[in-house]
CSV table of C-alpha atoms in Angstrom, one decimal:
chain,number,residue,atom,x,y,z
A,5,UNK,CA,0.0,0.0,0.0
A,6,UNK,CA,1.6,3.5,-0.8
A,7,UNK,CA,0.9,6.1,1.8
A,8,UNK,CA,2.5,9.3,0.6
A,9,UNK,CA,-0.4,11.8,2.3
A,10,UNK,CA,0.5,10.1,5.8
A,11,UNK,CA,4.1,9.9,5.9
A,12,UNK,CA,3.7,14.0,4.5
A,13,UNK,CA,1.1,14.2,7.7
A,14,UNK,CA,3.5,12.3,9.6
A,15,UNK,CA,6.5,14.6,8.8
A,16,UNK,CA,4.5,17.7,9.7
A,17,UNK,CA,3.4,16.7,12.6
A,18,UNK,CA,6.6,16.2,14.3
A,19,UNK,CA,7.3,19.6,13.9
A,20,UNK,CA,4.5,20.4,16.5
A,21,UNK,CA,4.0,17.2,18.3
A,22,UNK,CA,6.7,15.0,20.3
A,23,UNK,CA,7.6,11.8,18.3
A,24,UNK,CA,4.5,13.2,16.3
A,25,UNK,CA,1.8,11.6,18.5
A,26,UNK,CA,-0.2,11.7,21.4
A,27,UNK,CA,0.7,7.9,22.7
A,28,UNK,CA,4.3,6.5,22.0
A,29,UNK,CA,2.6,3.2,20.4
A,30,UNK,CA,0.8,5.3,17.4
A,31,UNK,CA,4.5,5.9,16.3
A,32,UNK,CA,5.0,2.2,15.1
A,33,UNK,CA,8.5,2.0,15.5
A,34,UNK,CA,8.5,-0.9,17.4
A,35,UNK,CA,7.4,-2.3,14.0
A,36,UNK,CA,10.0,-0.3,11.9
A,37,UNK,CA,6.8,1.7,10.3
A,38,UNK,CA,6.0,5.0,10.5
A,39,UNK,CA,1.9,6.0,11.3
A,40,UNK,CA,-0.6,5.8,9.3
A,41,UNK,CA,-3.2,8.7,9.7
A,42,UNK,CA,-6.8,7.7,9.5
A,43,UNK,CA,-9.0,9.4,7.8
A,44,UNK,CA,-12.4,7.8,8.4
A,45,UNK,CA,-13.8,4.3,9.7
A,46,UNK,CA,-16.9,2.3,9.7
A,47,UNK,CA,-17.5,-1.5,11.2
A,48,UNK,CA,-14.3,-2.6,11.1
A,49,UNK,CA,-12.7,-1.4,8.2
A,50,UNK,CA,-10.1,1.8,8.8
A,51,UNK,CA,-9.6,4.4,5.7
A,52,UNK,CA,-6.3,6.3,6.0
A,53,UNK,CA,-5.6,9.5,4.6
A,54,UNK,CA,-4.6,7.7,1.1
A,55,UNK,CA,-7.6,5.7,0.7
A,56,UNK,CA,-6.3,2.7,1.9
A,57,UNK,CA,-8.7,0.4,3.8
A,58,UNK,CA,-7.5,-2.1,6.9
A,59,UNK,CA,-9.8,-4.5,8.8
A,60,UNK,CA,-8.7,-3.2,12.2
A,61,UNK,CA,-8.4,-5.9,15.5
A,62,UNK,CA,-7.1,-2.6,17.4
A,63,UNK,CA,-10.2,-1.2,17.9
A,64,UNK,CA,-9.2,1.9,19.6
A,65,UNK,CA,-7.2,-0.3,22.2
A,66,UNK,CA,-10.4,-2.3,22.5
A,67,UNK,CA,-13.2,0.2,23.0
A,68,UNK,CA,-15.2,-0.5,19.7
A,69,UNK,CA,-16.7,-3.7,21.0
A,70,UNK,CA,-19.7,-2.5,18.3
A,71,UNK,CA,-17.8,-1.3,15.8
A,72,UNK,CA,-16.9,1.8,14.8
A,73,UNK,CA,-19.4,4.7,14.4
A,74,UNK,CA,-22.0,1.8,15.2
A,75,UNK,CA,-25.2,3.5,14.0
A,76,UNK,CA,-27.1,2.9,17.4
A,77,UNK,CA,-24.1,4.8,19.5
A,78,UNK,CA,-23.9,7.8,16.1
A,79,UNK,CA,-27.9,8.3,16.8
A,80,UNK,CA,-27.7,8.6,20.4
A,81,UNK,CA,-24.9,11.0,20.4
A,82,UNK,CA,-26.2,12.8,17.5
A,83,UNK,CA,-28.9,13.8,19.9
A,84,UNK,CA,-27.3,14.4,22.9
A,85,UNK,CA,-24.6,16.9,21.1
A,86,UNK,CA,-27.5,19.2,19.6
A,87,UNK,CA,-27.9,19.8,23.9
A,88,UNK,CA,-24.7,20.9,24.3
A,89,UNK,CA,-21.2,19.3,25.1
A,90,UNK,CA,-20.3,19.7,28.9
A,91,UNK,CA,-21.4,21.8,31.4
A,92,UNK,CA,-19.8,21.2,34.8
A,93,UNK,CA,-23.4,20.5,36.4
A,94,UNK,CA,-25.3,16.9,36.8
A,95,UNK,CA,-27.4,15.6,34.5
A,96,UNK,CA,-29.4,12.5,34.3
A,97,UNK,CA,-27.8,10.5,32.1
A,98,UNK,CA,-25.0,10.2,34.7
A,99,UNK,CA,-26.8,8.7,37.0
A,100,UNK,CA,-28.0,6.4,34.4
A,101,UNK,CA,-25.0,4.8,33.0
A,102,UNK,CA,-24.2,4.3,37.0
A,103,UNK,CA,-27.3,2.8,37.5
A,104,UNK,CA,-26.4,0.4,34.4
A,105,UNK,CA,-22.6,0.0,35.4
A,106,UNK,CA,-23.8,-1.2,39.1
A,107,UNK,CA,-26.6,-3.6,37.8
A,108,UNK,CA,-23.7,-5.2,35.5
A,109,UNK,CA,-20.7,-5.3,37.3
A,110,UNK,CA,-20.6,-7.4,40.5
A,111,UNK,CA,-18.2,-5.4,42.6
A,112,UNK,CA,-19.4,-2.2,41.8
A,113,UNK,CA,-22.3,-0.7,44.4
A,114,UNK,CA,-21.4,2.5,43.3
A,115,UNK,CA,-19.5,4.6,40.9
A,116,UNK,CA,-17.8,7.5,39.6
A,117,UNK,CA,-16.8,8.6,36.1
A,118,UNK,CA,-13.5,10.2,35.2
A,119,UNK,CA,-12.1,10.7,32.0
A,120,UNK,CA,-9.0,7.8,31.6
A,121,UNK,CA,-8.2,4.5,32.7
A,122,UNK,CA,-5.2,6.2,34.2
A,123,UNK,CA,-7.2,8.5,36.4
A,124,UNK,CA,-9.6,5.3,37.2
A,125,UNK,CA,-6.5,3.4,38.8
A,126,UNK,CA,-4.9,6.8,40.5
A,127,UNK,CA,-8.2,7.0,42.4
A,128,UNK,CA,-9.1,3.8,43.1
A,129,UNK,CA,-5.8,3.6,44.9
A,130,UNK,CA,-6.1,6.8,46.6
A,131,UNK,CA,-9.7,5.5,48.4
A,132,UNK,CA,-7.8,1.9,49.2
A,133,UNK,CA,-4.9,4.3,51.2
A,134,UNK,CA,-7.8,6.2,52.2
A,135,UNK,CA,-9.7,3.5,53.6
A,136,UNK,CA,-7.4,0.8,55.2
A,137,UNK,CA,-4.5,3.9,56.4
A,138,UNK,CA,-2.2,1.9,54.4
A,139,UNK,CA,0.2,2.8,52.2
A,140,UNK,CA,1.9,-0.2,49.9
A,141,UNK,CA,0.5,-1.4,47.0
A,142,UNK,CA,1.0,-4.9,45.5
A,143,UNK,CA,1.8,-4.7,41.6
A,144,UNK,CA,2.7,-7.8,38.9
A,145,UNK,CA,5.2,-7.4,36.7
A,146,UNK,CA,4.0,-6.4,32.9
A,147,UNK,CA,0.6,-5.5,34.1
A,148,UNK,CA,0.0,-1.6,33.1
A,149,UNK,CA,-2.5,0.4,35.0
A,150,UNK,CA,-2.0,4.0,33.1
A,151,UNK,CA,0.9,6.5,33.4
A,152,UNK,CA,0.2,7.8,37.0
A,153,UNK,CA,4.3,8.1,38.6
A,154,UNK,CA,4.2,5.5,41.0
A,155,UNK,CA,2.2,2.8,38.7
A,156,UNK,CA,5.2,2.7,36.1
A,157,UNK,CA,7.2,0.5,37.6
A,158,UNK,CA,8.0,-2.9,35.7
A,159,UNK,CA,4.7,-2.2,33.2
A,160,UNK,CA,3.9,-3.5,30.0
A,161,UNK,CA,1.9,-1.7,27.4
A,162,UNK,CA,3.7,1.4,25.7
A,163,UNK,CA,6.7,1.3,28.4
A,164,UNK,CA,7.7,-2.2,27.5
A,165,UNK,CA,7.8,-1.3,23.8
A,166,UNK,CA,9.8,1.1,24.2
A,167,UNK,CA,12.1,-1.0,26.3
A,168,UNK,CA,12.2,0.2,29.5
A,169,UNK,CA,10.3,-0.6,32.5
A,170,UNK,CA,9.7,2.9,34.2
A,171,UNK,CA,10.1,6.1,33.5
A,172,UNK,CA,12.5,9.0,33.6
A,173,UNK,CA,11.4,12.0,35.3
A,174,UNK,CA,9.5,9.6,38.4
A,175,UNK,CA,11.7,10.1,41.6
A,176,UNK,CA,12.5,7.1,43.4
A,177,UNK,CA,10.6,8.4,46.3
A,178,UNK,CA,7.4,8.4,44.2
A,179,UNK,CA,7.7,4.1,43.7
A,180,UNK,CA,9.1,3.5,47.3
A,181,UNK,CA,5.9,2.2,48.2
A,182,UNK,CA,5.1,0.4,44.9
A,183,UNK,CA,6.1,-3.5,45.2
A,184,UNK,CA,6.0,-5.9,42.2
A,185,UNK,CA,5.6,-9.4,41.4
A,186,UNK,CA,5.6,-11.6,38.6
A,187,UNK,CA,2.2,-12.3,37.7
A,188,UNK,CA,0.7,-15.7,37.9
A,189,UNK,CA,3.5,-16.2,41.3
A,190,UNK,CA,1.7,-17.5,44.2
A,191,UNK,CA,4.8,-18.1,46.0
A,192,UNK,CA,6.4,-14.7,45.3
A,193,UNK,CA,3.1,-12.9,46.3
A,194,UNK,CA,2.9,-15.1,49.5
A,195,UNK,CA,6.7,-14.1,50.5
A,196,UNK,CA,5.5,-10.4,49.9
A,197,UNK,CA,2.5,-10.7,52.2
A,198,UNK,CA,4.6,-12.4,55.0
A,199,UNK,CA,6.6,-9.6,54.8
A,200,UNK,CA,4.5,-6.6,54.4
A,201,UNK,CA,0.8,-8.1,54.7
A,202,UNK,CA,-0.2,-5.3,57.7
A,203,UNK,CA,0.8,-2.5,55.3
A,204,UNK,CA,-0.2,-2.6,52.2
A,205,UNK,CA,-3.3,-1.0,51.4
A,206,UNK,CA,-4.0,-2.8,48.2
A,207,UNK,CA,-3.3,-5.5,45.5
A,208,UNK,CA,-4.6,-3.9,42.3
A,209,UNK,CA,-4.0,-6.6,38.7
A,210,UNK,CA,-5.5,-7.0,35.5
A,211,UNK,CA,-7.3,-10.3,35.6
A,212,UNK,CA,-6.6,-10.6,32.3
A,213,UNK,CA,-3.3,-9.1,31.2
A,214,UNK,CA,-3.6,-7.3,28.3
A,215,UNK,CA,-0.3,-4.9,27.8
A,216,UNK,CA,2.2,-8.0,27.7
A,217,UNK,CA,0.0,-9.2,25.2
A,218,UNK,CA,-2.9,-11.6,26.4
A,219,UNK,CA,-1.7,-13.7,29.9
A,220,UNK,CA,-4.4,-15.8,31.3
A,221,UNK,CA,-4.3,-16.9,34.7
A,222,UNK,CA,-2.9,-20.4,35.7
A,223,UNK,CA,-4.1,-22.5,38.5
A,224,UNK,CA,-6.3,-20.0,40.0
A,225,UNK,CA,-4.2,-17.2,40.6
A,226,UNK,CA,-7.0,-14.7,41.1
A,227,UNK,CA,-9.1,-16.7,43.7
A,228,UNK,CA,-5.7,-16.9,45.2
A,229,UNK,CA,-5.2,-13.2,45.6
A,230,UNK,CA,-8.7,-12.7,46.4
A,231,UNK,CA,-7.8,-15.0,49.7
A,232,UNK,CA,-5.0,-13.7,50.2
A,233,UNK,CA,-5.8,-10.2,50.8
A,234,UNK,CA,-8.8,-11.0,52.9
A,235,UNK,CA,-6.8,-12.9,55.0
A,236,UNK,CA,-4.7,-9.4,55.3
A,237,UNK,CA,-6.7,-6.9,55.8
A,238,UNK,CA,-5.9,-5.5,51.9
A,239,UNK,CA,-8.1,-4.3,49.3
A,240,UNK,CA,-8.0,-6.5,45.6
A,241,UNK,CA,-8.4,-3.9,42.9
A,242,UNK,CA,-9.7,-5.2,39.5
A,243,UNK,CA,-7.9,-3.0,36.8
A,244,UNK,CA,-11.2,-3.7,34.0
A,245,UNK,CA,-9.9,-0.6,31.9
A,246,UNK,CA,-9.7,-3.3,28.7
A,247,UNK,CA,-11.5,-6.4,30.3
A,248,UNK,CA,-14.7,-4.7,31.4
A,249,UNK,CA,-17.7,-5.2,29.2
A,250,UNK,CA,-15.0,-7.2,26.9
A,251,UNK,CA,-15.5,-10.9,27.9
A,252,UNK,CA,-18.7,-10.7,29.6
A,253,UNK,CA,-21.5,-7.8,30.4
A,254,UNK,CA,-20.1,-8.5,34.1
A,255,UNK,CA,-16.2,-8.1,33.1
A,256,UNK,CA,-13.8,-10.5,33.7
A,257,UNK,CA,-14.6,-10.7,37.4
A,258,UNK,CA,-17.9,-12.5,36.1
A,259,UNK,CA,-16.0,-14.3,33.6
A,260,UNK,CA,-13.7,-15.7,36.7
A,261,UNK,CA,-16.3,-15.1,39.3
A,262,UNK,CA,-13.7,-13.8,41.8
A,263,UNK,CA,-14.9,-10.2,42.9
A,264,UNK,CA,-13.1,-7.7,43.8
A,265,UNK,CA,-13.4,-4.7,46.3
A,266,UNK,CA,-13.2,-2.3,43.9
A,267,UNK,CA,-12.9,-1.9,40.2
A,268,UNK,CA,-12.0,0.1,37.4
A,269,UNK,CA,-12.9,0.2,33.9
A,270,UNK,CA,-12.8,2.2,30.8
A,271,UNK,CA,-12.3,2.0,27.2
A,272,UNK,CA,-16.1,0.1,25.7
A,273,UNK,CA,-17.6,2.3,28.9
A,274,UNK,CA,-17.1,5.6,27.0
A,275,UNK,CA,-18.7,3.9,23.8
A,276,UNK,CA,-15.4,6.0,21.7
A,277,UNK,CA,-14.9,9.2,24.0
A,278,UNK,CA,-12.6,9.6,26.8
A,279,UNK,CA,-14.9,8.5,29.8
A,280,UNK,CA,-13.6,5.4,32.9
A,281,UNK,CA,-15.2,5.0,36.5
A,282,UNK,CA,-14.0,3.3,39.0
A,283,UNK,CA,-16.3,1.4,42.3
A,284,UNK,CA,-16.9,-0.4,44.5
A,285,UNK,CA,-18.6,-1.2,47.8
A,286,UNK,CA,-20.5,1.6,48.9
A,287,UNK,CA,-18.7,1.9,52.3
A,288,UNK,CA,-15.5,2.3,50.1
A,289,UNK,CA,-16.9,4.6,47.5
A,290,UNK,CA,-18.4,6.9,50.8
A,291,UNK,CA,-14.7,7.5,51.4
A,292,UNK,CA,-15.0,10.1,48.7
A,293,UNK,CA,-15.4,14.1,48.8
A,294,UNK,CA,-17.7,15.2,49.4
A,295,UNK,CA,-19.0,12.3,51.9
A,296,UNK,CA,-15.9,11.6,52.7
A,297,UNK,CA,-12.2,12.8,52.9
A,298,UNK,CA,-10.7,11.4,50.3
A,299,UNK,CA,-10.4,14.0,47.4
A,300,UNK,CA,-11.4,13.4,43.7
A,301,UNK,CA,-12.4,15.8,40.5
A,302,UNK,CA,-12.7,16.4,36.9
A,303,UNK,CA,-14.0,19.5,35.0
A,304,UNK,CA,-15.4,16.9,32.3
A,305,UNK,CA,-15.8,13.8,34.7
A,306,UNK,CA,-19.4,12.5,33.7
A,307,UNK,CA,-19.2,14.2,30.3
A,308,UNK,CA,-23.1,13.9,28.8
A,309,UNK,CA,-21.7,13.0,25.2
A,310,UNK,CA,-19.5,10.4,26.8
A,311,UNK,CA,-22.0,9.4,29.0
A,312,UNK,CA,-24.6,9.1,25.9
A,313,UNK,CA,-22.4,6.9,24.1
A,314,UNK,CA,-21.6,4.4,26.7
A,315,UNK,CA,-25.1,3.7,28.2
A,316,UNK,CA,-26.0,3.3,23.5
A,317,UNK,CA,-23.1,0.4,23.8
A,318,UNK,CA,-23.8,-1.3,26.9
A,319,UNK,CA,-27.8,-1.2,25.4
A,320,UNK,CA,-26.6,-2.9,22.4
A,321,UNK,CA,-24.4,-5.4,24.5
A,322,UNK,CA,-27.1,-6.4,26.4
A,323,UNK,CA,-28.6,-8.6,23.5
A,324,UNK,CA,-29.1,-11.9,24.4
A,325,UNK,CA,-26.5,-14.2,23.8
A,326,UNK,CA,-24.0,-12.0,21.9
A,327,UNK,CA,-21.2,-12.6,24.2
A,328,UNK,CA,-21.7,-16.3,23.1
A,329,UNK,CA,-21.9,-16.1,19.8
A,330,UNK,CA,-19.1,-13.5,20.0
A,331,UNK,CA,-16.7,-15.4,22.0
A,332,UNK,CA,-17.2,-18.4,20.0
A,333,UNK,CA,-16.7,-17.1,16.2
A,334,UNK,CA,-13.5,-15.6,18.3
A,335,UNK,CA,-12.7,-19.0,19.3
A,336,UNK,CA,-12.9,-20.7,16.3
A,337,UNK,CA,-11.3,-17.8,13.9
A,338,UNK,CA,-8.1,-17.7,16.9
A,339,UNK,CA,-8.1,-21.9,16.8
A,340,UNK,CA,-7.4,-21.7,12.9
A,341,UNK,CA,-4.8,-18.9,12.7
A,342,UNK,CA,-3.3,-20.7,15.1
A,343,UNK,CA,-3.2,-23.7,13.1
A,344,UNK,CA,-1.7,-21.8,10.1
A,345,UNK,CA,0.8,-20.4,12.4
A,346,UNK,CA,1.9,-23.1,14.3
A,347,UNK,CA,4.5,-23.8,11.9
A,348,UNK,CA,6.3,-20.3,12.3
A,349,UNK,CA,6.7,-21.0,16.1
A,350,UNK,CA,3.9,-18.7,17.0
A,351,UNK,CA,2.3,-19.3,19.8
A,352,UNK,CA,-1.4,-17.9,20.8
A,353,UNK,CA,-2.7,-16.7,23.8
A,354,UNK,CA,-6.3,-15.8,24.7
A,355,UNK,CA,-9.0,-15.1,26.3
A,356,UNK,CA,-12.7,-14.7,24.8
A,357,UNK,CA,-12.4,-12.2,22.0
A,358,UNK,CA,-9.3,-11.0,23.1
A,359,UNK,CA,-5.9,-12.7,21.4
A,360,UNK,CA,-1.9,-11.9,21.2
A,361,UNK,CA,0.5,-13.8,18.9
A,362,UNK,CA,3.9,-14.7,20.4
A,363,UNK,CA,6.9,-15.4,18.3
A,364,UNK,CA,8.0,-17.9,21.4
A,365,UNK,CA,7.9,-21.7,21.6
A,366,UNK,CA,5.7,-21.4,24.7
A,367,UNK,CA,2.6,-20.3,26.0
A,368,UNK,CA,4.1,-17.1,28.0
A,369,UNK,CA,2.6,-17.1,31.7
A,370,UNK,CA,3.7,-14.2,32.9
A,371,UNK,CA,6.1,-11.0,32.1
A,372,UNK,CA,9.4,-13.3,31.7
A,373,UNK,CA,8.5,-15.5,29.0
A,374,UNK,CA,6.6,-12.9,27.3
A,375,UNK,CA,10.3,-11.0,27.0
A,376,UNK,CA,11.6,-14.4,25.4
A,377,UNK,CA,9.6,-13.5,22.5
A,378,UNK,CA,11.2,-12.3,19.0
A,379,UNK,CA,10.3,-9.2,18.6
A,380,UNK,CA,12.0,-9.0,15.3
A,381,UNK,CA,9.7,-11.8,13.7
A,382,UNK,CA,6.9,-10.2,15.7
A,383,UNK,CA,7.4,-7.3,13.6
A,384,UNK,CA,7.7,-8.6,10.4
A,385,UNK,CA,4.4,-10.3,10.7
A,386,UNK,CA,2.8,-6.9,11.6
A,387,UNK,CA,4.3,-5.4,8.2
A,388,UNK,CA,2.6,-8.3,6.3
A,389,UNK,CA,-0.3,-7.9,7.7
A,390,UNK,CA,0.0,-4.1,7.6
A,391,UNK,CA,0.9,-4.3,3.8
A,392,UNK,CA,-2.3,-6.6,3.0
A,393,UNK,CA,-4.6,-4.1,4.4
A,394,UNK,CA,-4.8,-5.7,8.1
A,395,UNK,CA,-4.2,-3.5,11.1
A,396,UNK,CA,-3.5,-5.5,14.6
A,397,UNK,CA,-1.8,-3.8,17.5
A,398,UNK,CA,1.3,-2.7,16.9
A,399,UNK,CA,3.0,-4.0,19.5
A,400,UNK,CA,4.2,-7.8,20.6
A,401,UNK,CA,2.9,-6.2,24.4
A,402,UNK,CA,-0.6,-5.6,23.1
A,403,UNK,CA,-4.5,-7.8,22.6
A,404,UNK,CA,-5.8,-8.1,19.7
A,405,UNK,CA,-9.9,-7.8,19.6
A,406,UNK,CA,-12.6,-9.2,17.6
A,407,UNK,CA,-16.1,-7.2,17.6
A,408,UNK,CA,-19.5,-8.2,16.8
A,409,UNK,CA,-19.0,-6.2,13.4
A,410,UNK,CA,-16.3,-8.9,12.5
A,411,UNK,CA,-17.8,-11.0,10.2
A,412,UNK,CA,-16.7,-14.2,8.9
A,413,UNK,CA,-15.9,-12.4,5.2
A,414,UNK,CA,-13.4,-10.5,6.9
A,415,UNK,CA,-12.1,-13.2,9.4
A,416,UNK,CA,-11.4,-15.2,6.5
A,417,UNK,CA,-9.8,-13.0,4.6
A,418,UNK,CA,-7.5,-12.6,7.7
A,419,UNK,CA,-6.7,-16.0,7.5
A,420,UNK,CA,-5.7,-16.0,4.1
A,421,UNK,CA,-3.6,-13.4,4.6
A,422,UNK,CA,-1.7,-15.0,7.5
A,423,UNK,CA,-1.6,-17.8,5.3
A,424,UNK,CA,1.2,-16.3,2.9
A,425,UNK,CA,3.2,-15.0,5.8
């Protein structure tokens, strides 16, 4: 595919823009590309500046569970704009898409809506502090939980592409009270505990790792947390920024059926605008301002277009049976391009709609074995895939996602695309 118009857009841009985006991943150099800028997008199918189309398994980092500009969400929001955009006062459709949030997911009595995952995860930890007078927090190695300074210690996502595991310009200080072990470790999170049990405030994890690539959880390694820090006196925080609404309408906590004391999630909740929340119990949530003393705000927190959008997506996910039907065309589509890769030494990992390639010999089951994967091969199956008009995450750290606009047209056409690799 020739893209002259966005490597001209590209060049421009980092003139007035650092690394000439707005997230380091975007940049593609961890797949020796440059960006592509998009133009437009519909279902699945991306249209770049240059008119070429990709059938996307990014899906804005997994928010367009629907697709994109899913007619449904378009109408609703349609609407909802023609009121106005934001205006710093309550309006009903808050408490409506908290009302839905806390009927679906389990953990989640109440709720507030920020504006990123990141700012999710900061406050979620601030009301575990808050609430237990603790102040260590338990971390797993790989597991990213947004850019907040003393979350990017050994994360995965963007950080690990770019090959570090924290982050200049984050003070020592700032992490002293961040610990970290590898995920799936029941031995190493038991030493931890035995050690610092009475102090730390909270164990927050994705249940399903999605920014090492897709790690599921072996021999009940969330049950055993969930044990562990009742036994403790600790909080378990559910990071659901990507998971939540993804597997199930209950998140991966329903999917597991280990619940948490408080959750956060993001991404399918904002329906394609900037919107998270994070909950929990309601004597947890009560610990914040103005009930309480911890302190939490956002000029555009519970933004009515983002609020629209979300409550228009979790409508349409609340079909009966789509997560089956979805979950298994996603199993059978992942089953044969692992079949066709097997050969290559590519490993799969998955969970539900959600899937990573490794360029490993073995299933990676936590952050070390994911690091044993070739990145170099990784990369050179993007740029195939790129080049025949199939956009995955670019990154060997990332999920893939399949959509309910995915149809079997354009998962076979995936396939046979894989299939001259």
């Amino acid at each position: 595919m020739n893209r002259p118009l966005s490597q001209q857009a590209f060049e421009e841009a980092v003139r007035y823009i650092p690394g000439g985006v707005n997230s380091p991943v975007r940049a593609l150099r961890a797949v020796g590309e440059s960006p592509v800028f998009i133009d437009h997008a519909k279902g699945v199918k991306l249209t770049d500046i240059d008119g070429n189309e990709y059938i996307d398994f990014c899906l804005s980092w997994g928010v367009f569970i629907a697709g994109h500009a899913n007619p449904v969400v378009e109408a609703a929001v349609q609407r909802a704009i023609l009121n106005g955009t934001s205006y710093g006062i309550p309006t009903l459709v808050e408490t409506s898409l908290a009302k839905k949030v806390t009927e679906l997911i389990p953990s989640m009595e109440r709720v507030r809506f920020v504006n990123s995952g990141t700012e999710a995860v900061m406050s979620a930890i601030r009301v575990a502090r808050g609430y237990t007078k603790r102040d260590y927090i338990l971390k797993f190695e790989g597991c990213y939980h947004g850019h907040a300074d003393h979350l990017l210690v050994a994360a995965g996502s963007g950080v690990a592409t770019c090959g570090i595991s924290s982050s200049a310009g984050v003070p020592d200080s700032f992490v002293q009270y961040t610990l970290v072990a590898p995920f799936n470790d029941k031995e190493a999170v038991n030493h931890i505990f035995e050690e610092y049990g009475d102090r730390i405030a909270a164990v927050i994890v994705e249940p399903v790792p999605a920014n090492m690539g897709v790690v599921p959880e072996t021999d009940g390694f969330l049950q055993h947390l969930r044990t562990l820090t009742q036994q403790y006196g600790s909080l378990l925080i559910f990071d659901e920024v990507i998971t939540g609404f993804r597997l199930t309408l209950g998140g991966a906590q329903k999917f597991y059926a280990v619940t948490p004391d408080l959750t956060t999630v993001g991404k399918i909740v904002g329906g394609g605008f900037p919107a998270a929340a994070f909950g929990g119990r309601k004597e947890l949530m009560s610990m914040l301002a103005p009930e309480g003393p911890v302190y939490q705000a956002g000029t555009l927190s519970g933004n009515p277009i983002a609020m629209t959008a979300g409550l228009a997506t979790l409508s349409i996910l609340s079909e009966e049976g789509l997560y089956e039907r979805l979950n298994a065309k996603a199993a059978t589509f992942i089953a044969e391009l692992q079949g066709i890769l097997r050969h290559k030494g590519v490993v799969i990992n998955s969970v539900g709609n959600m899937f990573t390639p490794y360029f490993t010999e073995q299933s990676p089951r936590n952050f070390q074995d994911v690091n044993k994967s070739d990145l170099a091969a990784f990369a050179q199956f993007w740029r195939h895939m790129f080049a025949n008009g199939i956009y995955l995450s670019p990154s060997q750290f990332e999920s893939n996602f399949i959509s309910i606009a995915h149809t079997d047209t354009h998962l076979e056409q995936v396939l046979n695309v894989a299939n001259r690799f």
